[in-house]
mmCIF file of C-alpha atoms in Angstrom:
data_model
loop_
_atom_site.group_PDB
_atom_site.id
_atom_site.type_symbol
_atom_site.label_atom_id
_atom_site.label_comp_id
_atom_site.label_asym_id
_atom_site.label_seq_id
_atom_site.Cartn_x
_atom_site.Cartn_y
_atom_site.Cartn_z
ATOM 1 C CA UNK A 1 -6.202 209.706 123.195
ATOM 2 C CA UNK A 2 -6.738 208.549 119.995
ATOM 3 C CA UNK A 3 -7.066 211.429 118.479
ATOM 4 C CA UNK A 4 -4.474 212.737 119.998
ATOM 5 C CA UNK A 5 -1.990 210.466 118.778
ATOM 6 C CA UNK A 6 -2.695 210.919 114.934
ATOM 7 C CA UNK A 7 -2.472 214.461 115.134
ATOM 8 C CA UNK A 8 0.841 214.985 113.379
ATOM 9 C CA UNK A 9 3.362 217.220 115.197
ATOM 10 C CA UNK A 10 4.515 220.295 112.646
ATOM 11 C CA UNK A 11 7.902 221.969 111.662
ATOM 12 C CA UNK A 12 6.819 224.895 113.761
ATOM 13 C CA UNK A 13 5.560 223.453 116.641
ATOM 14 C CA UNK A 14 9.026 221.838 116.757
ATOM 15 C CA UNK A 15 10.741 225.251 116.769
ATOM 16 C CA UNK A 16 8.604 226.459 119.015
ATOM 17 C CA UNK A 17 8.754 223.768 121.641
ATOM 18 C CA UNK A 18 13.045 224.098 120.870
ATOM 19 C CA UNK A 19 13.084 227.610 122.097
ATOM 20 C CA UNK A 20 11.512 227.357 125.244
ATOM 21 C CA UNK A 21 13.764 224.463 126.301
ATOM 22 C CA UNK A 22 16.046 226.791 129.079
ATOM 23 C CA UNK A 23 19.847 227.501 128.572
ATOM 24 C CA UNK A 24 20.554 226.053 131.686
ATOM 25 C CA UNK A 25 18.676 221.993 131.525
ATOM 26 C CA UNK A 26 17.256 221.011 134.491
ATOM 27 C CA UNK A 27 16.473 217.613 134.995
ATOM 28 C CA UNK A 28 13.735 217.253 132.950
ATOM 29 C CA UNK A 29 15.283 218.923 129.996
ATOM 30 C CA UNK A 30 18.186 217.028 130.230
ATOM 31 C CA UNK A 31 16.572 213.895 129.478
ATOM 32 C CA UNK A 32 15.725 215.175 126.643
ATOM 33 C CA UNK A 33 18.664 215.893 125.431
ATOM 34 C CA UNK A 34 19.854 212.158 126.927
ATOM 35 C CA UNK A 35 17.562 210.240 124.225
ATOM 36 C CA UNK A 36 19.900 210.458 121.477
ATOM 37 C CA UNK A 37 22.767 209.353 123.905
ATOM 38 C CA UNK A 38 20.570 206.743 125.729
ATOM 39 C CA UNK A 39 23.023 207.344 128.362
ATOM 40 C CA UNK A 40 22.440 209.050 132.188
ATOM 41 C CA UNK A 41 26.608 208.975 133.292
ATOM 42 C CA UNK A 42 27.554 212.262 134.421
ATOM 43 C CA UNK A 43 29.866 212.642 131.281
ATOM 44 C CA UNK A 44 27.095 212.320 129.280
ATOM 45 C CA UNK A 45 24.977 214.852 131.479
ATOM 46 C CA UNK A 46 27.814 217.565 131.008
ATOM 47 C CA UNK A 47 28.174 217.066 126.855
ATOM 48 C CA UNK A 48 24.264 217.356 126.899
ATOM 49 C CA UNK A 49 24.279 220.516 128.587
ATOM 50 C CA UNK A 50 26.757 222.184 126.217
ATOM 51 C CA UNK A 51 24.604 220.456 123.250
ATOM 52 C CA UNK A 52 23.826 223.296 119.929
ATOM 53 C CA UNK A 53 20.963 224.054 119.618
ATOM 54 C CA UNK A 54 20.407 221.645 117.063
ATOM 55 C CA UNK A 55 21.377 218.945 118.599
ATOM 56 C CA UNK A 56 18.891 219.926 121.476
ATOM 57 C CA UNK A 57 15.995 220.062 118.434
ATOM 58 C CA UNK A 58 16.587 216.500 116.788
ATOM 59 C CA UNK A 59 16.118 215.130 120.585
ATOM 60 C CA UNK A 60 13.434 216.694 121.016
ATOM 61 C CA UNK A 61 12.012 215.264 117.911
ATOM 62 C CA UNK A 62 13.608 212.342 119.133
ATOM 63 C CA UNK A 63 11.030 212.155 122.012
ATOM 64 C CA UNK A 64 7.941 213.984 120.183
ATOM 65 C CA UNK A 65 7.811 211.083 117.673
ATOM 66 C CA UNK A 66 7.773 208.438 120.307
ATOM 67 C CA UNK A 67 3.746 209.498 121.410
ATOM 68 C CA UNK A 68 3.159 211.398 117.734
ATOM 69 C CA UNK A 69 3.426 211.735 114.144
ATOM 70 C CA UNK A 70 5.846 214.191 112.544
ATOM 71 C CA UNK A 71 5.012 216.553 109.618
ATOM 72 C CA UNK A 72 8.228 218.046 108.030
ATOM 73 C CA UNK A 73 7.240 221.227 106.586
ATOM 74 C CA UNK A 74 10.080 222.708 104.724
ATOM 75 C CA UNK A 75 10.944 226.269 102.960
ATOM 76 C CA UNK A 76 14.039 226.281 101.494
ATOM 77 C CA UNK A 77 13.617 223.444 98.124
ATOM 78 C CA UNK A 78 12.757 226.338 95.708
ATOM 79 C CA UNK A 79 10.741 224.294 93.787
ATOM 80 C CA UNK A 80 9.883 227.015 91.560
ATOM 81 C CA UNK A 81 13.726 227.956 90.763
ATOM 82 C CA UNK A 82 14.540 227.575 86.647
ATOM 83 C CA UNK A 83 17.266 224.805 88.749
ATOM 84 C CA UNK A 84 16.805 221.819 90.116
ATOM 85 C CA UNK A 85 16.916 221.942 94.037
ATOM 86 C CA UNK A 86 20.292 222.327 95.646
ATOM 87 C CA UNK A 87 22.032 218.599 96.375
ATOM 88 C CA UNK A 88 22.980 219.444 99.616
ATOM 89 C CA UNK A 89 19.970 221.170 100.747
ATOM 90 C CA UNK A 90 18.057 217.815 99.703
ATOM 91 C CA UNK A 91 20.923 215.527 100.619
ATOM 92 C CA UNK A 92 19.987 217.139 104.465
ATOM 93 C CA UNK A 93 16.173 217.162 103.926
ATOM 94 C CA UNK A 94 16.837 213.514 103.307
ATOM 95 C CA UNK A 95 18.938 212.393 106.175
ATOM 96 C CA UNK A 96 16.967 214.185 108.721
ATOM 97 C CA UNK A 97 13.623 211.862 106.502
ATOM 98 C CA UNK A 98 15.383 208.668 107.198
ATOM 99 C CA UNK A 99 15.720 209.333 110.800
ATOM 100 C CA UNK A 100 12.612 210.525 111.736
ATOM 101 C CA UNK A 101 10.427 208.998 109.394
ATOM 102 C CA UNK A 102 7.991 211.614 109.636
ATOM 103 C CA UNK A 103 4.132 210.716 108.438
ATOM 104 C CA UNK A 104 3.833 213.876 106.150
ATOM 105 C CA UNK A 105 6.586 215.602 104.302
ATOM 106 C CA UNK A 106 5.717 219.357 102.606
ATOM 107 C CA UNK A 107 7.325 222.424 100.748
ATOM 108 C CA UNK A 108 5.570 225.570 99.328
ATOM 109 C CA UNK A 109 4.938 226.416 95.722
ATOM 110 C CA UNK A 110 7.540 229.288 95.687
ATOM 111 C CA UNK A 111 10.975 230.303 94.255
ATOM 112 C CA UNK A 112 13.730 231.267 96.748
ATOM 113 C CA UNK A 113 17.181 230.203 95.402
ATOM 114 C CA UNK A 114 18.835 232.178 92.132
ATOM 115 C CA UNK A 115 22.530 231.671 90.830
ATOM 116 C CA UNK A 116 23.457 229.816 94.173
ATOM 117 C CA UNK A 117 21.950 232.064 96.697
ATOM 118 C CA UNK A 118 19.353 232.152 98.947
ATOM 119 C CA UNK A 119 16.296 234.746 99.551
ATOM 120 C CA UNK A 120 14.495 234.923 103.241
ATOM 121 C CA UNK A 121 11.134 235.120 101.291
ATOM 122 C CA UNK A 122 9.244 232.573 99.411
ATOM 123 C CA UNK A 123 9.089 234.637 95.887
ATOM 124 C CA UNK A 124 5.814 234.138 93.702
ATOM 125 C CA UNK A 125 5.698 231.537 90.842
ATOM 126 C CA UNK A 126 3.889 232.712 87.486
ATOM 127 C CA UNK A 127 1.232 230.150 86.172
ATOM 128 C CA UNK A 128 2.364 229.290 82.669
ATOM 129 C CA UNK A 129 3.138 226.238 80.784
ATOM 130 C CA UNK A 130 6.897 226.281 81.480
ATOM 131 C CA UNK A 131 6.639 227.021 85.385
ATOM 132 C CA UNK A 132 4.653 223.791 85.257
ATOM 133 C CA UNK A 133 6.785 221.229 83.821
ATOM 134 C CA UNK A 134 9.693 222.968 85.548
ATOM 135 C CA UNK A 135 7.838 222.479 89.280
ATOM 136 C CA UNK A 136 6.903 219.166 87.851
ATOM 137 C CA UNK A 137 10.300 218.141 87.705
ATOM 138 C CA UNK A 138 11.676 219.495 90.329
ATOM 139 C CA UNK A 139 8.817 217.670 92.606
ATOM 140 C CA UNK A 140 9.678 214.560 90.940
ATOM 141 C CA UNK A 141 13.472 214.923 91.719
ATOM 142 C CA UNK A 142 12.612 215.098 95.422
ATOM 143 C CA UNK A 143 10.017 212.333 95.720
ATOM 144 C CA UNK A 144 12.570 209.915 94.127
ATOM 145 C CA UNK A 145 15.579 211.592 96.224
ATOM 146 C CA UNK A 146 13.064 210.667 99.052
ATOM 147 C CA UNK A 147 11.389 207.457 97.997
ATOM 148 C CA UNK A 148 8.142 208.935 98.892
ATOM 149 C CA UNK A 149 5.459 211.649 97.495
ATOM 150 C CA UNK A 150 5.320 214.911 99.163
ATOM 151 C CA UNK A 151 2.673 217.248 100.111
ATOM 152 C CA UNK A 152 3.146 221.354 97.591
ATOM 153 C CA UNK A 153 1.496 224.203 99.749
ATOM 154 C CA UNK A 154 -0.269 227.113 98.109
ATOM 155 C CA UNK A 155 1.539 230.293 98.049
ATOM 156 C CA UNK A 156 0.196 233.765 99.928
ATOM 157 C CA UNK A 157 -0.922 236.076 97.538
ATOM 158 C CA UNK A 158 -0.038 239.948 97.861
ATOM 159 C CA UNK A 159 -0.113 241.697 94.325
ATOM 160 C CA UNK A 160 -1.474 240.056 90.606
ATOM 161 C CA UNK A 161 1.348 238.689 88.278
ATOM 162 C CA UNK A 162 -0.025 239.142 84.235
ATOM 163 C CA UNK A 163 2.006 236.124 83.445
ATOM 164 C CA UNK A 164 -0.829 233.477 84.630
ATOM 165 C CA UNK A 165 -2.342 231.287 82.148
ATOM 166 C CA UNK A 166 -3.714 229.173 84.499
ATOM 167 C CA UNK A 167 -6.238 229.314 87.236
ATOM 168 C CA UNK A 168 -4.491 228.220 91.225
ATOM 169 C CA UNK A 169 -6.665 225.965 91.550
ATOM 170 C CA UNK A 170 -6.557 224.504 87.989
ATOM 171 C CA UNK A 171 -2.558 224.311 88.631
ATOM 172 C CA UNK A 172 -2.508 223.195 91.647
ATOM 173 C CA UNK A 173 -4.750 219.905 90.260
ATOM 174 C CA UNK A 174 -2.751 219.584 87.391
ATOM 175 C CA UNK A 175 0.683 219.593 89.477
ATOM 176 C CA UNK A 176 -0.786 216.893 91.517
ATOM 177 C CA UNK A 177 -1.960 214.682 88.542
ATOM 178 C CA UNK A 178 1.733 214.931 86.622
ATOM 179 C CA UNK A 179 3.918 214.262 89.744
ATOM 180 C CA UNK A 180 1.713 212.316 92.353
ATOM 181 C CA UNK A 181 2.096 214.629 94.953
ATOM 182 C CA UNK A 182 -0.433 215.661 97.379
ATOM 183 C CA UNK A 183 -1.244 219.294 98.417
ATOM 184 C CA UNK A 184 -0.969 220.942 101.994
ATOM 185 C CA UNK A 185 -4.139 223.531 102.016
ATOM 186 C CA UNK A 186 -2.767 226.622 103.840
ATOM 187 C CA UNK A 187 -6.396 227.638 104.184
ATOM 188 C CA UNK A 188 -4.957 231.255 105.823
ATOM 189 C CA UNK A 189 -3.076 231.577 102.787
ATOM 190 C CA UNK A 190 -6.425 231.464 100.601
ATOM 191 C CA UNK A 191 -8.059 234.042 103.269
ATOM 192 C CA UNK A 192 -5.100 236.615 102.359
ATOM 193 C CA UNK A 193 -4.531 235.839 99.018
ATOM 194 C CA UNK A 194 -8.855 236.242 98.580
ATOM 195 C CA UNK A 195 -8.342 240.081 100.132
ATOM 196 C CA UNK A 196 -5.394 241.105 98.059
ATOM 197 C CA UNK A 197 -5.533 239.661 94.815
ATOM 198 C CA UNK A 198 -9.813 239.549 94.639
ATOM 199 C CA UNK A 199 -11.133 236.155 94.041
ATOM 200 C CA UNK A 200 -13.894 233.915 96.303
ATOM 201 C CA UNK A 201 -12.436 231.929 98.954
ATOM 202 C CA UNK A 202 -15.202 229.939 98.967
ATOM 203 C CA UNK A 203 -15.380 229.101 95.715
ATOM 204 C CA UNK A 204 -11.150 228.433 95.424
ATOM 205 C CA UNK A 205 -11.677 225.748 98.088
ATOM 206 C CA UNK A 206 -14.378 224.364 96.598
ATOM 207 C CA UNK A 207 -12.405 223.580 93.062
ATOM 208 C CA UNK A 208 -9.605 221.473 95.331
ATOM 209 C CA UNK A 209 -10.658 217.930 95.256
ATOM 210 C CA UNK A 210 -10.338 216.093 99.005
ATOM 211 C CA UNK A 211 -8.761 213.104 97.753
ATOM 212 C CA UNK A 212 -5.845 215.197 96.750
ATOM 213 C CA UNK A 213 -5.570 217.262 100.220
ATOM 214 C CA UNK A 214 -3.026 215.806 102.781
ATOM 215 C CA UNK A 215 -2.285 218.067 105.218
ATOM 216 C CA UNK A 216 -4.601 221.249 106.022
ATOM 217 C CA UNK A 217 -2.919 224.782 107.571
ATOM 218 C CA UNK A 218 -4.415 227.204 109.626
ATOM 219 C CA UNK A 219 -2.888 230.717 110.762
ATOM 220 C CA UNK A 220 -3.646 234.367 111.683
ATOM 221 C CA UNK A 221 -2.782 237.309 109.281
ATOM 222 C CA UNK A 222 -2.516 241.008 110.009
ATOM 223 C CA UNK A 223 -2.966 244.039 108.063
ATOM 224 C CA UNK A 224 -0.245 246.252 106.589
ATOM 225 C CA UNK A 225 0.031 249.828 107.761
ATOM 226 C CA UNK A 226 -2.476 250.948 105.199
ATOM 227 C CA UNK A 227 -5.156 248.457 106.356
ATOM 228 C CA UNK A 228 -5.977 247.146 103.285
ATOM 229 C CA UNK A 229 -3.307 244.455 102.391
ATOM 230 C CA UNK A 230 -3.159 241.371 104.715
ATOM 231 C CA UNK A 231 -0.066 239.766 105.800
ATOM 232 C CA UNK A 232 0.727 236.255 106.438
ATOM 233 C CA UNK A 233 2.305 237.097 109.495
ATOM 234 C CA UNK A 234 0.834 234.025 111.617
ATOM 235 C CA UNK A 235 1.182 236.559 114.226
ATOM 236 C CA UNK A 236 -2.359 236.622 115.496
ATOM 237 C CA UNK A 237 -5.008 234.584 116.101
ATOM 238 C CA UNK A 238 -6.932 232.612 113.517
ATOM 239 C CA UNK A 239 -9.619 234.662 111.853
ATOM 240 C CA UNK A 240 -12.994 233.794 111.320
#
């Protein structure tokens, strides 16, 4: 039970749990929905049942964190943006911190915001001098926004960029040592990005010191129509 309990509960494993909960609560559901209320009148039974959908998920975080640790896993900082992450968007990331006082907090190494919008992908950040004091900063904006250090997850891999001038691994260790961070290990991540790009997964795992590894993924890819690019899909199961 032990073990149990210090397993952290993830971002997705939230979602996923929030989608099965059924349109119509029964009585079990509806508790759930209760714990923010505290409440079991029959007022409060009929507000619960027309709760959002988002409502419904911060109760059920609400009764997840009770028996384990959280892990907030976000995608939308764009820490690799030339701006500084949107106020709002961290303003959110910060409330929703304070209430659940999750045990691990992460974002990926990626770029998805440019002149105020947003992209659904996590774009690919080029390994130069500037890209690193510009992450740098922008990691250090959100640990003080936060009051805590957060955990930066590698980036899938799908075609080379000729603007590194660093190694990952070499950045990723250097990030860590300017900003205090930690580093979430998507270990699928290094399995794709291995196949597409061509380097030894071994050996990339190998260069990550443990002391600066917080949090470690795991996920199953799939291949592209061709067969010969892999796809961080996390649609199948997890690959030898």
């Amino acid at each position: 039970e032990e073990g149990r309990l210090n397993t952290p509960i993830t971002e997705t494993a939230i979602h996923g749990v929030a989608k099965c909960l059924p349109r119509k609560l029964d009585s079990q559901s509806m508790r759930a929905t209760e714990c923010c209320a505290g409440s079991t009148s029959s007022t409060t039974r009929s507000a619960a049942a027309s709760a959002t959908t988002s409502s419904m998920r911060a109760c059920v975080l609400e009764q997840l964190r009770r028996d384990r640790p959280l892990s907030l896993h976000g995608v939308g900082l764009s820490l690799g943006s030339a701006s500084e992450p949107d106020r709002d968007h961290l303003a959110s990331l910060k409330r929703l911190v304070d209430r659940f006082e999750p045990q691990l907090v992460s974002e990926h190494l990626a770029w998805s915001r440019f002149d105020g919008r947003s992209f659904p992908d996590l774009l690919p950040v080029p390994r130069t001098n500037e890209s690193l004091t510009r992450l740098s900063a922008n990691i250090a904006r959100v640990q003080d926004a936060l009051g805590r250090e957060i955990l930066v997850e590698n980036p899938t891999h799908y075609l080379p960029l000729d603007q590194h001038r660093w190694s990952e691994t070499s950045f990723l260790r250097e990030l860590a040592r300017r900003t205090g961070c930690k580093l979430l290990i998507d270990v699928n991540n290094v399995a794709v990005g291995a196949n597409n790009v061509g380097f030894d997964a071994a050996g990339w795992l190998s260069e990550i010191p443990a002391k600066l590894v917080g949090e470690i993924h795991l996920a199953g890819h799939s291949e592209d129509a061709g067969g010969t690019l892999l796809i961080d899909s996390h649609d199948e199961p997890v690959s030898e």
